[in-house]
Protein backbone atom coordinates (compact mmCIF):
# COMPACT_ATOMS: atom_id res chain seq x y z
CA MET A 1 -15.28 2.19 -30.69
CA ALA A 2 -14.11 3.89 -27.80
CA GLU A 3 -12.05 7.48 -27.28
CA PHE A 4 -8.57 7.82 -25.58
CA SER A 5 -6.97 10.82 -23.81
CA GLU A 6 -3.55 11.30 -26.08
CA VAL A 7 -1.17 9.20 -24.23
CA ASP A 8 1.28 11.93 -23.15
CA GLU A 9 -1.45 12.46 -20.90
CA GLN A 10 -2.55 9.01 -20.19
CA LEU A 11 0.89 8.15 -19.09
CA ASP A 12 1.08 11.18 -16.62
CA LEU A 13 -1.08 9.43 -14.21
CA LEU A 14 -0.29 6.17 -15.27
CA GLN A 15 3.52 6.30 -14.25
CA LYS A 16 2.80 8.60 -11.60
CA GLY A 17 3.89 6.18 -8.29
CA ALA A 18 5.30 3.22 -10.91
CA ALA A 19 9.09 1.97 -9.29
CA GLU A 20 9.67 0.24 -12.64
CA ILE A 21 7.59 -0.48 -15.44
CA ILE A 22 8.73 -3.19 -18.70
CA ARG A 23 8.78 -1.41 -20.59
CA VAL A 24 7.80 2.32 -20.86
CA ALA A 25 8.30 2.44 -24.85
CA ASP A 26 6.14 -0.62 -24.90
CA LEU A 27 3.65 0.43 -23.46
CA ARG A 28 3.56 3.82 -25.26
CA GLU A 29 2.88 1.45 -28.16
CA ARG A 30 0.30 -0.32 -27.02
CA LEU A 31 -1.87 3.03 -25.43
CA GLU A 32 -1.72 4.27 -29.40
CA GLU A 33 -2.10 1.45 -30.63
CA SER A 34 -5.76 1.64 -28.52
CA ARG A 35 -5.88 4.57 -29.45
CA LYS A 36 -6.71 4.20 -33.25
CA THR A 37 -7.97 0.74 -32.81
CA GLY A 38 -10.75 2.31 -29.88
CA ARG A 39 -9.48 -1.27 -28.37
CA PRO A 40 -9.68 -1.26 -24.49
CA LEU A 41 -6.03 -2.36 -22.68
CA ARG A 42 -6.76 -5.43 -20.52
CA VAL A 43 -5.31 -4.43 -17.65
CA LYS A 44 -5.21 -7.24 -14.14
CA ALA A 45 -4.53 -7.62 -10.92
CA GLY A 46 -3.65 -10.63 -8.34
CA PHE A 47 -5.10 -10.97 -4.95
CA ASP A 48 -5.13 -13.43 -2.54
CA PRO A 49 -7.76 -14.02 -0.58
CA THR A 50 -5.43 -14.44 2.23
CA ALA A 51 -7.01 -12.49 5.54
CA PRO A 52 -10.03 -10.80 5.74
CA ASP A 53 -9.43 -7.13 6.29
CA LEU A 54 -7.25 -4.86 3.99
CA HIS A 55 -4.87 -1.58 4.72
CA LEU A 56 -3.76 1.30 2.79
CA GLY A 57 -1.04 -0.54 1.72
CA HIS A 58 -3.34 -2.90 -0.46
CA THR A 59 -5.00 -0.24 -2.10
CA VAL A 60 -1.78 0.83 -3.86
CA LEU A 61 -2.36 -1.47 -6.65
CA MET A 62 -5.98 -0.71 -6.44
CA ARG A 63 -5.76 3.18 -7.26
CA LYS A 64 -3.34 1.89 -10.15
CA LEU A 65 -6.31 0.22 -11.17
CA ARG A 66 -8.70 2.46 -11.33
CA HIS A 67 -6.35 5.50 -12.54
CA PHE A 68 -6.13 3.12 -15.97
CA GLN A 69 -10.25 2.12 -15.27
CA GLN A 70 -10.29 6.11 -15.58
CA LEU A 71 -8.51 6.09 -18.46
CA GLY A 72 -11.73 3.52 -20.11
CA HIS A 73 -9.38 0.59 -20.82
CA THR A 74 -10.86 -2.81 -18.90
CA VAL A 75 -9.71 -3.48 -15.71
CA ILE A 76 -9.24 -6.77 -14.11
CA PHE A 77 -10.01 -7.79 -10.69
CA LEU A 78 -8.57 -10.99 -10.15
CA VAL A 79 -9.16 -13.08 -6.62
CA GLY A 80 -6.34 -15.40 -6.02
CA ASP A 81 -8.86 -18.19 -4.54
CA PHE A 82 -7.37 -20.79 -6.55
CA THR A 83 -3.94 -19.54 -5.64
CA SER A 84 -3.78 -19.75 -1.90
CA LEU A 85 -4.21 -22.92 -1.77
CA ILE A 86 -0.33 -22.63 -2.73
CA GLY A 87 0.36 -19.50 -0.84
CA ASP A 88 2.94 -17.21 -2.09
CA PRO A 89 6.25 -17.16 -1.78
CA THR A 90 7.00 -14.08 -2.25
CA GLY A 91 8.95 -11.43 0.95
CA ARG A 92 8.46 -15.64 2.89
CA ASN A 93 12.13 -17.32 4.67
CA VAL A 94 9.34 -19.82 4.76
CA THR A 95 6.45 -22.36 4.08
CA ARG A 96 3.27 -20.49 3.84
CA LYS A 97 0.78 -22.62 5.58
CA PRO A 98 -2.68 -23.58 3.67
CA LEU A 99 -5.33 -21.94 4.11
CA THR A 100 -8.63 -24.24 3.35
CA ARG A 101 -11.11 -23.03 0.62
CA GLU A 102 -13.66 -22.23 3.19
CA GLN A 103 -11.55 -19.80 4.60
CA ILE A 104 -10.53 -18.34 0.69
CA ASP A 105 -13.80 -17.78 -0.34
CA GLU A 106 -15.25 -16.31 3.19
CA ASN A 107 -11.89 -13.94 3.16
CA ALA A 108 -12.87 -13.14 -0.87
CA GLU A 109 -15.78 -12.63 -0.02
CA THR A 110 -15.07 -9.46 1.78
CA TYR A 111 -12.32 -8.39 -0.58
CA GLN A 112 -15.11 -7.32 -2.65
CA ALA A 113 -17.33 -5.74 -0.62
CA GLN A 114 -13.56 -3.60 0.54
CA VAL A 115 -12.52 -3.64 -3.26
CA PHE A 116 -15.55 -1.22 -5.04
CA LYS A 117 -15.03 1.49 -2.59
CA ILE A 118 -11.77 2.77 -5.18
CA LEU A 119 -12.92 0.62 -7.75
CA ASP A 120 -16.09 1.23 -10.33
CA ARG A 121 -18.17 -1.35 -9.76
CA GLU A 122 -19.92 -1.60 -13.08
CA LYS A 123 -16.46 -1.45 -15.18
CA THR A 124 -14.33 -3.85 -13.44
CA GLU A 125 -13.89 -7.45 -14.65
CA VAL A 126 -13.77 -9.31 -11.21
CA ARG A 127 -12.98 -13.70 -12.43
CA PHE A 128 -11.23 -15.75 -10.04
CA ASN A 129 -8.53 -18.13 -11.31
CA SER A 130 -9.98 -21.29 -10.24
CA GLU A 131 -11.93 -20.46 -13.05
CA TRP A 132 -8.82 -21.75 -15.92
CA LEU A 133 -6.66 -23.07 -13.40
CA ASP A 134 -9.04 -25.97 -11.30
CA LYS A 135 -9.19 -27.08 -15.43
CA LEU A 136 -5.90 -27.59 -16.09
CA GLY A 137 -5.54 -31.09 -15.22
CA TYR A 138 -2.62 -32.99 -14.31
CA GLU A 139 -1.01 -32.80 -17.71
CA GLY A 140 -2.03 -29.38 -17.79
CA VAL A 141 0.27 -28.59 -15.23
CA VAL A 142 2.54 -30.76 -16.19
CA ARG A 143 3.20 -29.15 -19.37
CA LEU A 144 3.27 -25.38 -17.98
CA ALA A 145 6.07 -26.36 -15.61
CA SER A 146 8.06 -27.43 -18.09
CA HIS A 147 8.69 -24.02 -19.46
CA PHE A 148 10.66 -23.32 -16.50
CA THR A 149 14.05 -24.82 -15.72
CA VAL A 150 14.82 -24.94 -11.65
CA SER A 151 17.60 -22.86 -12.23
CA GLN A 152 15.05 -20.48 -12.77
CA MET A 153 13.88 -20.52 -10.20
CA LEU A 154 15.78 -20.77 -8.28
CA GLU A 155 17.15 -17.36 -8.78
CA ARG A 156 14.35 -15.96 -7.08
CA ASP A 157 15.54 -14.11 -5.08
CA GLU A 158 13.26 -15.86 -1.58
CA PHE A 159 14.60 -19.31 -2.75
CA HIS A 160 18.20 -18.78 -3.49
CA LYS A 161 18.38 -18.12 0.11
CA ARG A 162 16.31 -20.28 1.73
CA TYR A 163 18.39 -22.95 -0.68
CA GLU A 164 21.65 -21.57 0.60
CA ALA A 165 20.45 -21.15 4.38
CA GLU A 166 19.60 -25.35 3.30
CA GLN A 167 15.94 -24.36 4.26
CA PRO A 168 12.99 -26.05 2.95
CA ILE A 169 11.26 -25.09 0.08
CA GLY A 170 8.02 -26.70 -0.86
CA LEU A 171 7.96 -28.29 -4.30
CA HIS A 172 4.44 -26.57 -4.70
CA GLU A 173 5.99 -23.20 -3.37
CA PHE A 174 7.72 -23.56 -7.28
CA LEU A 175 3.96 -23.75 -9.11
CA TYR A 176 3.08 -20.32 -7.50
CA PRO A 177 4.91 -18.25 -10.18
CA VAL A 178 4.02 -20.70 -12.71
CA MET A 179 -0.13 -20.67 -11.78
CA GLN A 180 0.24 -16.85 -11.68
CA GLY A 181 1.61 -16.09 -15.42
CA TYR A 182 -0.92 -18.66 -16.48
CA ASP A 183 -3.01 -15.66 -15.74
CA SER A 184 -2.06 -13.16 -18.15
CA VAL A 185 -2.23 -16.16 -21.05
CA ALA A 186 -6.03 -16.87 -19.77
CA LEU A 187 -6.91 -13.76 -19.23
CA GLU A 188 -5.04 -12.53 -22.25
CA CYS A 189 -3.92 -9.32 -20.32
CA ASP A 190 -2.17 -6.41 -22.03
CA VAL A 191 -0.83 -5.19 -18.42
CA GLU A 192 -0.48 -6.62 -15.04
CA LEU A 193 -0.09 -4.64 -12.15
CA GLY A 194 2.32 -5.63 -8.59
CA GLY A 195 4.32 -4.42 -6.05
CA THR A 196 8.19 -5.06 -6.53
CA ASP A 197 8.29 -7.98 -4.28
CA GLN A 198 6.30 -9.38 -7.68
CA LYS A 199 8.87 -8.88 -9.75
CA PHE A 200 9.34 -12.63 -10.59
CA ASN A 201 6.04 -13.34 -10.63
CA LEU A 202 5.07 -10.74 -13.18
CA LEU A 203 7.59 -11.79 -15.28
CA CYS A 204 6.90 -15.17 -15.64
CA GLY A 205 3.53 -13.98 -17.54
CA ARG A 206 5.31 -12.69 -19.55
CA GLU A 207 7.53 -15.47 -20.68
CA LEU A 208 4.54 -17.49 -21.01
CA GLN A 209 2.35 -15.71 -22.82
CA ARG A 210 5.35 -15.74 -25.69
CA HIS A 211 5.11 -20.06 -25.33
CA TYR A 212 0.86 -19.38 -26.33
CA GLY A 213 2.21 -16.70 -29.21
CA GLN A 214 0.90 -13.67 -27.55
CA LYS A 215 2.40 -10.18 -27.31
CA PRO A 216 4.68 -10.80 -23.72
CA GLN A 217 2.50 -8.00 -20.87
CA ILE A 218 4.25 -4.80 -19.93
CA VAL A 219 4.16 -4.74 -16.32
CA LEU A 220 4.02 -2.11 -14.11
CA MET A 221 5.31 -2.44 -11.01
CA THR A 222 4.46 0.47 -7.79
CA PRO A 223 6.45 0.39 -4.66
CA ILE A 224 6.15 -0.99 -0.95
CA LEU A 225 4.50 1.98 0.71
CA GLU A 226 5.78 2.74 4.57
CA GLY A 227 3.13 2.30 7.56
CA LEU A 228 2.87 5.36 10.15
CA ASP A 229 6.42 4.65 11.37
CA GLY A 230 7.90 5.42 7.77
CA MET A 231 10.39 3.07 7.97
CA GLN A 232 8.40 -0.93 7.67
CA LYS A 233 6.86 -1.93 5.37
CA MET A 234 2.38 -0.67 6.59
CA SER A 235 1.02 -3.97 8.40
CA LYS A 236 -1.25 -4.37 11.19
CA SER A 237 0.96 -7.30 12.44
CA LEU A 238 3.46 -4.29 13.31
CA GLY A 239 0.79 -1.37 14.11
CA ASN A 240 1.37 0.70 11.98
CA ALA A 241 -0.98 0.37 9.47
CA ILE A 242 -4.54 2.63 8.50
CA GLY A 243 -7.45 -0.07 7.60
CA ILE A 244 -9.34 1.03 5.01
CA ASN A 245 -12.80 -0.20 7.00
CA GLU A 246 -11.36 2.08 9.90
CA ALA A 247 -14.11 5.09 11.98
CA PRO A 248 -13.07 8.61 9.75
CA ALA A 249 -11.88 10.42 12.65
CA GLU A 250 -9.22 7.39 12.89
CA MET A 251 -7.33 7.17 10.01
CA TYR A 252 -7.85 11.54 9.71
CA GLY A 253 -5.98 11.42 12.98
CA LYS A 254 -3.78 8.06 11.67
CA LEU A 255 -2.70 10.24 8.18
CA MET A 256 -2.15 13.49 10.66
CA SER A 257 0.77 11.40 12.08
CA ILE A 258 2.39 11.35 9.26
CA SER A 259 6.26 13.03 8.51
CA ASP A 260 6.03 15.67 6.15
CA GLU A 261 8.96 13.07 3.45
CA VAL A 262 6.57 9.87 3.78
CA MET A 263 3.64 12.60 3.31
CA TRP A 264 4.39 13.44 -0.69
CA LYS A 265 4.62 9.75 -0.44
CA TYR A 266 1.33 8.53 0.36
CA TRP A 267 -0.09 11.53 -2.10
CA THR A 268 1.51 9.79 -4.70
CA LEU A 269 0.44 5.85 -4.03
CA LEU A 270 -2.55 6.27 -2.55
CA THR A 271 -4.84 9.65 -4.73
CA ASP A 272 -5.80 10.51 -8.19
CA LEU A 273 -3.76 13.56 -8.50
CA LYS A 274 -1.35 12.83 -11.90
CA GLN A 275 2.43 13.09 -10.86
CA SER A 276 2.92 16.87 -12.37
CA GLU A 277 0.04 18.16 -10.05
CA VAL A 278 2.07 16.83 -7.53
CA LEU A 279 5.14 17.48 -7.89
CA GLN A 280 4.07 21.25 -8.40
CA MET A 281 2.67 20.68 -4.47
CA ILE A 282 6.36 20.08 -3.91
CA ARG A 283 7.59 22.53 -5.40
CA ASP A 284 4.76 24.86 -3.91
CA VAL A 285 5.83 23.63 -0.07
CA GLU A 286 9.70 24.10 -0.65
CA ALA A 287 8.93 28.00 -2.08
CA GLY A 288 7.14 28.33 0.77
CA MET A 289 3.20 29.70 -1.16
CA GLN A 290 1.86 26.26 0.75
CA HIS A 291 2.71 24.95 4.40
CA PRO A 292 3.43 21.66 4.52
CA MET A 293 0.06 20.98 7.69
CA ASP A 294 -2.37 22.36 5.14
CA MET A 295 -0.82 19.03 2.50
CA LYS A 296 -1.26 17.65 4.97
CA LYS A 297 -4.69 18.12 5.86
CA TRP A 298 -5.88 17.80 2.36
CA LEU A 299 -4.64 14.80 2.58
CA ALA A 300 -5.85 13.93 5.18
CA ARG A 301 -9.46 14.92 4.14
CA THR A 302 -8.64 13.27 0.65
CA ILE A 303 -8.37 9.87 1.51
CA VAL A 304 -11.04 9.75 4.54
CA GLU A 305 -13.64 11.06 1.38
CA ASP A 306 -12.44 8.31 -1.00
CA PHE A 307 -13.39 5.44 1.95
CA HIS A 308 -16.57 7.12 3.59
CA SER A 309 -18.14 10.11 2.34
CA ALA A 310 -16.88 14.45 1.60
CA GLU A 311 -18.96 15.31 4.58
CA GLU A 312 -16.94 13.02 7.07
CA ALA A 313 -13.90 13.75 4.95
CA GLN A 314 -15.00 17.20 6.78
CA ARG A 315 -16.20 16.61 9.71
CA ALA A 316 -12.44 14.51 11.26
CA ASP A 317 -11.39 17.35 10.59
CA LYS A 318 -12.65 20.21 11.97
CA ASN A 319 -12.49 17.53 14.67
CA TRP A 320 -9.15 17.61 14.29
CA ALA A 321 -8.89 21.37 14.28
CA ARG A 322 -11.22 21.61 17.25
CA MET A 323 -8.47 19.37 19.77
CA PHE A 324 -5.78 21.95 18.53
CA GLN A 325 -8.35 24.94 19.54
CA GLN A 326 -7.84 23.77 23.18
CA LYS A 327 -6.44 25.00 25.65
CA ALA A 328 -4.18 22.74 28.07
CA GLY A 329 -5.74 23.98 31.05
CA SER A 330 -5.44 26.73 33.27
CA GLU A 331 -1.86 27.12 32.67
CA ASP A 332 -2.26 27.86 29.02
CA LEU A 333 0.68 25.99 28.93
CA GLU A 334 3.07 26.26 25.58
CA GLN A 335 1.78 23.01 22.79
CA VAL A 336 4.44 21.81 20.59
CA ILE A 337 2.98 19.10 17.56
CA VAL A 338 4.86 16.07 17.20
CA ALA A 339 4.38 13.80 14.52
CA TYR A 340 4.17 10.43 16.36
CA ALA A 341 6.64 8.73 13.61
CA ASP A 342 8.97 10.93 15.14
CA LEU A 343 9.14 9.08 18.82
CA VAL A 344 9.16 5.91 18.10
CA GLY A 345 13.10 3.71 17.93
CA PRO A 346 14.27 2.38 14.33
CA SER A 347 12.75 -0.34 14.06
CA GLY A 348 9.34 1.04 15.00
CA SER A 349 5.90 0.23 17.42
CA PRO A 350 7.66 -2.37 19.43
CA GLY A 351 3.72 -2.65 19.39
CA GLY A 352 0.13 -1.01 19.16
CA LEU A 353 0.38 2.81 19.66
CA ALA A 354 3.71 3.12 21.40
CA ILE A 355 6.29 5.89 22.00
CA ARG A 356 9.04 6.14 23.72
CA LEU A 357 9.49 9.29 25.81
CA PRO A 358 13.30 10.44 25.99
CA LYS A 359 12.57 11.13 22.10
CA LEU A 360 8.87 13.09 23.10
CA LEU A 361 11.21 15.38 25.97
CA VAL A 362 13.80 15.92 23.50
CA GLN A 363 11.28 17.27 20.83
CA LEU A 364 10.02 19.34 23.47
CA GLY A 365 12.59 20.55 25.01
CA LEU A 366 12.60 19.66 28.34
CA ALA A 367 15.79 17.23 27.42
CA ALA A 368 18.72 18.48 26.34
CA SER A 369 19.15 14.69 25.20
CA GLY A 370 17.94 11.24 25.62
CA ALA A 371 20.69 10.39 28.32
CA GLU A 372 18.72 13.07 30.14
CA ALA A 373 15.55 12.28 29.48
CA SER A 374 15.88 8.39 30.14
CA ARG A 375 17.97 9.49 34.16
CA LYS A 376 14.81 12.15 34.86
CA ILE A 377 12.72 9.05 33.84
CA ALA A 378 14.26 6.55 35.98
CA GLU A 379 14.41 9.73 38.91
CA ASN A 380 10.19 9.85 38.50
CA ALA A 381 10.92 13.79 37.74
CA VAL A 382 8.80 13.32 35.15
CA LYS A 383 4.54 13.77 35.02
CA LEU A 384 2.88 12.44 32.35
CA ASP A 385 -1.11 14.53 32.48
CA GLY A 386 0.19 14.24 36.15
CA THR A 387 1.52 10.84 36.66
CA PRO A 388 5.16 10.14 36.95
CA ALA A 389 5.72 8.07 34.11
CA ALA A 390 6.92 4.15 35.05
CA ASN A 391 9.49 3.43 32.01
CA ALA A 392 10.64 4.60 29.05
CA LEU A 393 7.74 3.58 26.85
CA PHE A 394 4.00 5.48 27.03
CA SER A 395 1.49 3.31 25.11
CA LEU A 396 -1.43 6.06 23.44
CA ASP A 397 -5.04 5.36 23.17
CA GLY A 398 -4.91 6.67 19.73
CA LEU A 399 -3.72 8.92 17.74
CA PRO A 400 -3.82 11.97 17.66
CA CYS A 401 -3.79 12.90 20.90
CA GLN A 402 -2.43 15.22 23.90
CA ILE A 403 -0.38 15.10 26.44
CA THR A 404 1.01 18.09 29.49
CA VAL A 405 4.25 16.76 30.06
CA ARG A 406 6.52 17.95 32.76
CA LEU A 407 9.91 17.73 34.67
CA GLY A 408 10.81 19.67 37.76
CA LYS A 409 9.35 23.18 37.06
CA ARG A 410 8.64 23.05 33.42
CA ALA A 411 5.09 21.60 31.23
CA LYS A 412 4.84 21.82 27.90
CA VAL A 413 1.09 19.94 25.48
CA ALA A 414 2.24 17.33 23.76
CA VAL A 415 0.17 17.19 20.66
CA ILE A 416 0.91 14.15 19.37
CA THR A 417 -0.18 13.44 15.32
């Protein structure tokens, strides 16, 4: 019979970073029952292989799976190879373009290769929902669909907005949450994980389990992770993502570029520290016992080590530190550390790594306002590494980076992280 930690100790880790749990009391009860019987909880999270590469935003759920795994529970990494044929309507205002079976299979292989950077391969149950959904047949699909009404489906935010705007909704899209719900029945789940944007789908699982005489699963939802700009959801298309296959130095540099505020969210959602430990770190910084920069470097090392190795994390840390110790040249100019997140506009970077020079000039104290900075740029009075600035936008090759900024007789070195 398996032995499990005290329930309060388990909840300290499991509740960390959770946006909502339906319901906490039920999760406590299920954990207590698990301790008495020695039966591990069955915990799943589903991932549709709609793209080949994963970024840190995708790993939030995987890491929460790992927390359950570390506590001795059975973790199911569910590959939605069947549901990918439909396409999850979550967050969409148009019908998704369906993928081919070949694309899905190829992406699923890549997913599995990447997910075991987080989960223990030997302790992870990998399943494909085509195992049971392929076998349902037309009659089975009709019976499943009969448990829900059109009005229930239109309560979903995406469907409601599209209906009100008279935008098309494919009948097959209504089937997606039904199919996801049936996954929980087929796997007899105790807990299902998902992002807050998945709430409708997750609740469908609870509904179907009741119809099939199973105890409704606990739903644990995690928040959406912001990208490097600290404002928008992490996305490769927005140029604010950190890919889990990126080189250690690049990953480290990008992590050092986030704001202090976003740093605490990354500590919560992207590490294995307990909630009580993260809160203690925040208190230490607020009391002046720790410096935010040291906490950020520790975070960067921790995440790089997770996806690469301890040696590579230390090497990336030393290389980054060495960059700050370099002199700016014979003038020995003042160096100013500036966060990349403070140099982009309200809507983030316009594409790739690009900064707004007026913001940089203000941050460096070379201009009193954005208007003054813009005027000086227009007058060709601003030079970057000796070259006159062409316009208000400047593209970076990567992060961190170092730029000598000159306005008239004054110059400073911006170290952008």
